[in-house]
Structures are given as structure tokens and as C-alpha cells.
Amino acid sequence: HRPPAGSSPWPPRPYMRVLFPRLLLCALALLGGAAAEEPPPSSPPSSPPSPPSPPSPPKSPSPPPNPPPTPPPPPYAEHRVAHLSGSLLGTSQGHPISAEAVASTKHDVYIRLENEEFAAHISDQELAGALAGQSTKTAWSTQVAGAPVTHTRVSNSTIVVHVPQLKAYHIDDNENIKVSLPPGLLASGGTNPHALPATPTLHLRAAYPCAELSAGGCGACIEYNDPRFNHSHTCVWCWSDKRCLPLSDQGISSAQCSGLTVDSCGADPPDPGGGGGDEPSGGGRDDP
């Protein structure tokens, strides 16, 4: 429908008066929301930034872990001890044994070990060398080293050394012997090359009590054998030569007594017809 000529092309209508203001308000509201979404300009910093903190020192390295505990030593590695005892170590009264006793009769030496054991196989010759030890004289070492020394094993830690009569043993001064067990005699010898010193030291007196009792006669000679004294050897009286002699394991030779020997004293001399046996009692004499 076109408007009549001479009239306004789009005459205002009543609803336009209401719609137009509302459209204007909507446009303004949209413009205001877009302005609110823009971020405000940043303000300049009030103070300069603090310098960066220095780097922390490096941490000390952690200690190494504890080493594993040291394994305990073998039972015979430390505090090894060798004890000597027996008739060669002295009399029951605590006196050193006399040279006369060594030359007259055999003796036993007990060797007892602590924290150690004897080797499975023991050489008698090596035992003799150990007993020869370190001596202040040469008489003992010479006699023992060449003697037929033997032994008996009591246990793995105890042996008995049998020392025969050393008939040629004679000293004019006291002799002291330090016994030491070589590694070859010990169970630890394969790993421990050190010898084991034995205690106590062997003391031998340059004393000949039977010979010294000759001046006292038969009574003094035989009295020496009293069991209460428990001497390491005994004496016999050579009736024919009026001499007191040590009773030897090898007997009494004619060089020591030309006649009969007795082990008891009587008013009358012994009957020569009843003597001549191996036993000194009653007047026997042993020829070499």
C-alpha cells in the first residue's frame, strides 16, 4: 500500500513511540557491558623488586654406611696359654729339681693348652726340641735333644711328655730353661706362624743331695727317702764304699759302688750271699 501523494513516506505509528526508547536502552546496556570487560590499565610498581636470594650451600655428603662387624677370631687365635707341670717343674716343697734327679731317673712333663689345641700328629723329635728350649747353659739342650723323648696324648689340649733318665747330665751352676712350642705342634700352626711360650720356666739346681749325704752315713742317706719329703729321686747306701748314691733307673754300676748297696740300715753288714740281684734292697748291685 503506498501512501497518497503529498504525504510523509513513513508516518510515525503509535507503537514506534514505545519501541524506539527501549531499543536505545538496550544498545546503551550492551555498550556498557563491553566496556566493563576490558581490564584496567596496570598501575606502576610501588617499589623495585627484591634481588633474588643467593643459592643455598650444597648439602654435605651423607656418611658411608657402617662397615660390617669384624668376625670373631678363632678360639685359639688370641690369649693362647701353655702351662707346664710335673716332676721336672720342682719338688712338692716348691724347690727346683736337682741335677742329680735328672741324671738318675725319668720324668714326666704335662703340657696343658688354653685357647689352643695340639696338632693331629705330633713329632716326638719336635717335642724334644721344644723341651730343649732356650737355656742359660748347654747341658740340658744337648742331653734332651738327643734323648728318646716320647709322649702320650691325654686330650686335644693336654699331653704328657716322657723324658728318660739323662745319665750324663751334670752341671756346676743352676740352669734355667724357657720352653716354647713351635707352630708344628699346634693346631693353629697352618695360620699362625708364631711359637707359643710355655710357663713356668724350668729351673734345675746344680745340687747332688745323695752324694752330699755320704758324710752322714747310712742313716742320713736312707732318711732322705722318707715319703713325707716326696723327693724327685731316692738314695741308696753303698755299704762297701760307705757312699750314698742316687738310685738310678739304669741301676748302680760297679764304677759307682764296688760292693753291695742297701736301702735300709742295720747293725750288721748285709750278707754278700744274699745280694747280687737287680733290687738294691738287701744288698744288690747292678753291673752295666
Tab-separated table of C-alpha atoms in Angstrom:
chain	number	residue	atom	x	y	z
A	1	HIS	CA	0.000	0.000	0.000
A	2	ARG	CA	1.659	3.150	-0.949
A	3	PRO	CA	0.820	6.379	0.841
A	4	PRO	CA	-1.072	9.041	-1.027
A	5	ALA	CA	0.904	11.588	-2.848
A	6	GLY	CA	1.959	14.592	-0.887
A	7	SER	CA	2.022	12.696	2.475
A	8	SER	CA	5.092	11.588	4.617
A	9	PRO	CA	6.558	8.302	3.347
A	10	TRP	CA	6.813	6.638	6.870
A	11	PRO	CA	4.397	8.396	9.064
A	12	PRO	CA	5.009	7.692	12.800
A	13	ARG	CA	2.923	4.975	14.255
A	14	PRO	CA	1.843	4.777	17.885
A	15	TYR	CA	3.914	1.655	18.727
A	16	MET	CA	7.116	3.262	17.458
A	17	ARG	CA	6.922	5.793	20.214
A	18	VAL	CA	7.260	2.936	22.731
A	19	LEU	CA	9.712	0.646	20.877
A	20	PHE	CA	12.321	3.156	19.984
A	21	PRO	CA	13.262	4.179	23.571
A	22	ARG	CA	13.531	0.543	24.554
A	23	LEU	CA	15.896	-0.205	21.705
A	24	LEU	CA	18.026	2.723	22.733
A	25	LEU	CA	18.260	1.485	26.297
A	26	CYS	CA	19.310	-1.993	25.108
A	27	ALA	CA	22.053	-0.517	22.933
A	28	LEU	CA	23.393	1.528	25.830
A	29	ALA	CA	23.368	-1.523	28.096
A	30	LEU	CA	25.356	-3.545	25.584
A	31	LEU	CA	27.947	-0.816	25.232
A	32	GLY	CA	28.324	-0.587	29.000
A	33	GLY	CA	28.947	-4.392	29.350
A	34	ALA	CA	31.694	-4.391	26.729
A	35	ALA	CA	33.470	-1.542	28.495
A	36	ALA	CA	33.344	-3.452	31.798
A	37	GLU	CA	35.080	-6.499	30.281
A	38	GLU	CA	38.231	-4.528	29.303
A	39	PRO	CA	40.972	-4.876	32.059
A	40	PRO	CA	42.013	-1.674	33.767
A	41	PRO	CA	45.496	-0.427	32.987
A	42	SER	CA	48.106	-1.818	35.398
A	43	SER	CA	49.493	0.628	37.903
A	44	PRO	CA	53.316	1.037	38.118
A	45	PRO	CA	55.026	-0.945	40.952
A	46	SER	CA	55.311	0.927	44.181
A	47	SER	CA	58.841	-0.463	44.999
A	48	PRO	CA	61.597	-2.156	42.982
A	49	PRO	CA	61.611	-5.991	43.122
A	50	SER	CA	63.863	-7.608	45.781
A	51	PRO	CA	67.052	-9.199	44.474
A	52	PRO	CA	66.972	-12.987	44.177
A	53	SER	CA	68.203	-14.872	47.263
A	54	PRO	CA	71.662	-16.468	46.976
A	55	PRO	CA	71.698	-20.194	46.267
A	56	SER	CA	71.821	-22.435	49.341
A	57	PRO	CA	75.164	-24.183	50.000
A	58	PRO	CA	75.406	-27.746	48.762
A	59	LYS	CA	74.468	-30.417	51.244
A	60	SER	CA	77.317	-32.325	52.870
A	61	PRO	CA	77.575	-35.877	51.617
A	62	SER	CA	75.913	-38.443	53.813
A	63	PRO	CA	78.316	-40.614	55.846
A	64	PRO	CA	79.122	-44.012	54.388
A	65	PRO	CA	77.237	-46.941	55.828
A	66	ASN	CA	78.774	-48.682	58.828
A	67	PRO	CA	81.235	-51.417	57.850
A	68	PRO	CA	80.184	-54.969	58.619
A	69	PRO	CA	81.276	-56.205	62.071
A	70	THR	CA	84.638	-57.945	62.274
A	71	PRO	CA	84.146	-61.690	62.665
A	72	PRO	CA	85.355	-63.116	65.989
A	73	PRO	CA	88.846	-64.657	65.957
A	74	PRO	CA	89.243	-68.428	66.004
A	75	PRO	CA	89.157	-69.900	69.515
A	76	TYR	CA	92.935	-70.321	69.530
A	77	ALA	CA	93.937	-67.069	67.809
A	78	GLU	CA	94.184	-64.862	70.890
A	79	HIS	CA	95.231	-65.307	74.506
A	80	ARG	CA	96.859	-68.680	73.922
A	81	VAL	CA	98.472	-70.160	77.011
A	82	ALA	CA	100.658	-73.225	77.605
A	83	HIS	CA	101.067	-74.483	81.173
A	84	LEU	CA	103.842	-76.848	82.311
A	85	SER	CA	103.650	-79.149	85.310
A	86	GLY	CA	105.170	-82.416	86.511
A	87	SER	CA	108.206	-83.657	88.417
A	88	LEU	CA	110.674	-81.658	86.333
A	89	LEU	CA	108.989	-78.455	87.498
A	90	GLY	CA	110.139	-78.923	91.103
A	91	THR	CA	109.528	-80.849	94.309
A	92	SER	CA	106.350	-80.878	96.369
A	93	GLN	CA	108.022	-78.349	98.662
A	94	GLY	CA	108.365	-75.952	95.758
A	95	HIS	CA	112.142	-76.361	95.373
A	96	PRO	CA	113.678	-76.619	91.884
A	97	ILE	CA	114.592	-80.145	90.871
A	98	SER	CA	118.203	-81.161	91.322
A	99	ALA	CA	120.601	-82.111	88.548
A	100	GLU	CA	121.157	-85.394	90.391
A	101	ALA	CA	117.469	-86.259	89.978
A	102	VAL	CA	117.587	-85.504	86.229
A	103	ALA	CA	120.609	-87.809	85.850
A	104	SER	CA	119.081	-90.564	87.982
A	105	THR	CA	115.503	-91.167	86.886
A	106	LYS	CA	112.914	-90.465	84.201
A	107	HIS	CA	110.424	-87.609	84.497
A	108	ASP	CA	107.077	-86.603	83.049
A	109	VAL	CA	106.174	-83.104	81.898
A	110	TYR	CA	102.499	-82.210	81.454
A	111	ILE	CA	101.692	-79.557	78.836
A	112	ARG	CA	98.180	-78.119	79.026
A	113	LEU	CA	96.902	-75.589	76.475
A	114	GLU	CA	94.239	-72.902	76.754
A	115	ASN	CA	92.570	-71.356	73.659
A	116	GLU	CA	94.671	-73.697	71.561
A	117	GLU	CA	94.902	-77.378	70.654
A	118	PHE	CA	97.683	-79.732	69.704
A	119	ALA	CA	98.136	-80.744	66.106
A	120	ALA	CA	96.623	-84.026	64.994
A	121	HIS	CA	100.102	-85.505	64.527
A	122	ILE	CA	102.918	-84.643	66.942
A	123	SER	CA	106.566	-85.428	66.313
A	124	ASP	CA	108.496	-86.716	69.336
A	125	GLN	CA	111.649	-85.212	67.888
A	126	GLU	CA	109.962	-81.822	67.634
A	127	LEU	CA	108.753	-82.199	71.223
A	128	ALA	CA	112.314	-82.905	72.350
A	129	GLY	CA	113.474	-79.786	70.545
A	130	ALA	CA	110.748	-77.753	72.253
A	131	LEU	CA	111.799	-79.018	75.693
A	132	ALA	CA	115.441	-78.264	74.902
A	133	GLY	CA	114.273	-74.667	74.751
A	134	GLN	CA	116.435	-71.635	75.361
A	135	SER	CA	118.807	-72.470	78.187
A	136	THR	CA	121.338	-70.444	80.121
A	137	LYS	CA	123.686	-73.435	79.712
A	138	THR	CA	124.176	-76.099	77.049
A	139	ALA	CA	123.997	-79.233	79.188
A	140	TRP	CA	120.205	-79.531	79.177
A	141	SER	CA	119.746	-78.720	75.486
A	142	THR	CA	122.419	-81.197	74.450
A	143	GLN	CA	121.040	-84.045	76.564
A	144	VAL	CA	117.341	-83.578	75.779
A	145	ALA	CA	117.768	-83.015	72.051
A	146	GLY	CA	119.403	-86.433	71.660
A	147	ALA	CA	117.215	-88.341	74.148
A	148	PRO	CA	114.424	-90.776	73.156
A	149	VAL	CA	111.617	-88.454	74.277
A	150	THR	CA	108.065	-89.811	73.814
A	151	HIS	CA	104.597	-88.514	74.627
A	152	THR	CA	101.056	-89.585	75.496
A	153	ARG	CA	98.047	-87.598	74.290
A	154	VAL	CA	95.547	-87.149	77.112
A	155	SER	CA	93.233	-84.875	75.123
A	156	ASN	CA	93.435	-82.373	72.273
A	157	SER	CA	94.684	-79.782	74.762
A	158	THR	CA	96.850	-81.911	77.093
A	159	ILE	CA	99.816	-84.199	76.513
A	160	VAL	CA	102.372	-85.857	78.776
A	161	VAL	CA	105.996	-85.761	77.646
A	162	HIS	CA	108.114	-88.656	78.924
A	163	VAL	CA	111.744	-87.604	79.459
A	164	PRO	CA	114.061	-90.572	80.088
A	165	GLN	CA	116.891	-90.616	82.581
A	166	LEU	CA	119.632	-88.281	81.315
A	167	LYS	CA	122.518	-90.174	82.886
A	168	ALA	CA	125.220	-87.867	81.564
A	169	TYR	CA	123.527	-84.690	82.785
A	170	HIS	CA	125.819	-82.747	85.095
A	171	ILE	CA	126.011	-79.028	85.828
A	172	ASP	CA	128.097	-76.901	88.169
A	173	ASP	CA	125.760	-73.881	88.060
A	174	ASN	CA	121.981	-73.612	88.072
A	175	GLU	CA	120.299	-73.860	84.696
A	176	ASN	CA	117.075	-72.139	83.557
A	177	ILE	CA	115.173	-73.340	80.507
A	178	LYS	CA	112.433	-71.424	78.664
A	179	VAL	CA	110.241	-73.877	76.784
A	180	SER	CA	108.488	-72.721	73.619
A	181	LEU	CA	106.106	-74.772	71.450
A	182	PRO	CA	106.740	-74.402	67.686
A	183	PRO	CA	103.799	-73.963	65.270
A	184	GLY	CA	104.218	-77.541	64.017
A	185	LEU	CA	102.978	-78.878	67.364
A	186	LEU	CA	99.836	-76.723	67.390
A	187	ALA	CA	96.530	-76.925	65.550
A	188	SER	CA	96.811	-73.261	64.563
A	189	GLY	CA	100.235	-73.780	63.008
A	190	GLY	CA	98.835	-73.567	59.497
A	191	THR	CA	97.614	-69.987	60.003
A	192	ASN	CA	99.688	-68.745	62.945
A	193	PRO	CA	103.455	-68.885	62.366
A	194	HIS	CA	104.364	-67.808	65.905
A	195	ALA	CA	105.681	-70.144	68.595
A	196	LEU	CA	103.801	-70.381	71.885
A	197	PRO	CA	105.910	-69.755	75.032
A	198	ALA	CA	105.169	-72.127	77.892
A	199	THR	CA	105.218	-71.266	81.573
A	200	PRO	CA	106.700	-71.568	84.100
A	201	THR	CA	110.401	-71.551	83.326
A	202	LEU	CA	112.224	-74.795	84.104
A	203	HIS	CA	114.764	-74.345	86.923
A	204	LEU	CA	117.428	-77.025	87.522
A	205	ARG	CA	119.675	-76.837	90.577
A	206	ALA	CA	123.326	-77.748	90.480
A	207	ALA	CA	122.764	-79.945	93.528
A	208	TYR	CA	123.612	-83.592	94.330
A	209	PRO	CA	121.888	-84.317	97.639
A	210	CYS	CA	122.560	-88.066	97.776
A	211	ALA	CA	126.288	-87.577	97.262
A	212	GLU	CA	126.319	-84.824	99.871
A	213	LEU	CA	124.720	-87.171	102.430
A	214	SER	CA	127.679	-89.570	102.342
A	215	ALA	CA	129.265	-87.801	105.290
A	216	GLY	CA	126.185	-88.511	107.419
A	217	GLY	CA	126.445	-92.258	106.970
A	218	CYS	CA	123.825	-94.827	106.115
A	219	GLY	CA	121.096	-93.351	108.358
A	220	ALA	CA	121.237	-89.899	106.797
A	221	CYS	CA	121.331	-91.408	103.308
A	222	ILE	CA	118.253	-93.596	103.765
A	223	GLU	CA	116.331	-90.936	105.709
A	224	TYR	CA	116.305	-88.825	102.534
A	225	ASN	CA	113.793	-91.325	101.120
A	226	ASP	CA	111.149	-90.564	103.758
A	227	PRO	CA	107.799	-90.369	101.870
A	228	ARG	CA	106.953	-87.178	103.734
A	229	PHE	CA	109.676	-85.362	101.793
A	230	ASN	CA	108.446	-86.653	98.410
A	231	HIS	CA	111.736	-86.009	96.689
A	232	SER	CA	112.056	-86.476	92.948
A	233	HIS	CA	114.567	-89.338	93.385
A	234	THR	CA	115.831	-91.681	96.116
A	235	CYS	CA	119.193	-92.626	97.576
A	236	VAL	CA	120.844	-95.971	98.362
A	237	TRP	CA	123.815	-96.710	100.607
A	238	CYS	CA	126.894	-98.394	99.156
A	239	TRP	CA	127.924	-100.496	102.138
A	240	SER	CA	131.322	-101.456	100.827
A	241	ASP	CA	132.400	-97.938	99.813
A	242	LYS	CA	130.497	-96.075	102.542
A	243	ARG	CA	128.912	-93.810	99.970
A	244	CYS	CA	125.392	-92.505	99.434
A	245	LEU	CA	124.338	-92.811	95.797
A	246	PRO	CA	121.239	-91.793	93.827
A	247	LEU	CA	119.119	-94.776	92.844
A	248	SER	CA	119.213	-94.774	89.061
A	249	ASP	CA	116.703	-96.135	86.546
A	250	GLN	CA	119.667	-97.837	84.901
A	251	GLY	CA	120.901	-99.353	88.146
A	252	ILE	CA	124.147	-98.897	90.060
A	253	SER	CA	127.320	-99.634	88.170
A	254	SER	CA	130.486	-101.141	89.621
A	255	ALA	CA	132.198	-97.830	88.992
A	256	GLN	CA	129.763	-96.235	91.430
A	257	CYS	CA	129.815	-98.961	94.080
A	258	SER	CA	132.364	-101.773	94.274
A	259	GLY	CA	130.245	-103.844	96.619
A	260	LEU	CA	126.673	-104.090	97.843
A	261	THR	CA	124.048	-101.359	98.132
A	262	VAL	CA	121.258	-101.280	100.728
A	263	ASP	CA	118.069	-99.291	101.143
A	264	SER	CA	117.874	-99.827	104.912
A	265	CYS	CA	120.494	-99.643	107.603
A	266	GLY	CA	121.245	-102.416	110.112
A	267	ALA	CA	123.825	-103.110	112.789
A	268	ASP	CA	125.454	-105.853	110.754
A	269	PRO	CA	126.688	-105.574	107.171
A	270	PRO	CA	124.469	-107.303	104.593
A	271	ASP	CA	125.177	-110.919	103.766
A	272	PRO	CA	127.078	-110.962	100.452
A	273	GLY	CA	125.497	-114.307	99.660
A	274	GLY	CA	122.015	-112.773	99.618
A	275	GLY	CA	122.879	-109.913	97.294
A	276	GLY	CA	123.745	-109.553	93.684
A	277	GLY	CA	120.213	-109.016	92.405
A	278	ASP	CA	118.772	-106.115	90.484
A	279	GLU	CA	116.984	-104.786	93.537
A	280	PRO	CA	119.134	-102.684	95.870
A	281	SER	CA	117.149	-103.836	98.885
A	282	GLY	CA	119.136	-106.425	100.808
A	283	GLY	CA	122.416	-105.537	99.126
A	284	GLY	CA	122.003	-105.781	95.354
A	285	ARG	CA	124.239	-104.122	92.757
A	286	ASP	CA	123.593	-103.766	89.052
A	287	ASP	CA	126.581	-104.010	86.744
A	288	PRO	CA	126.453	-102.097	83.468
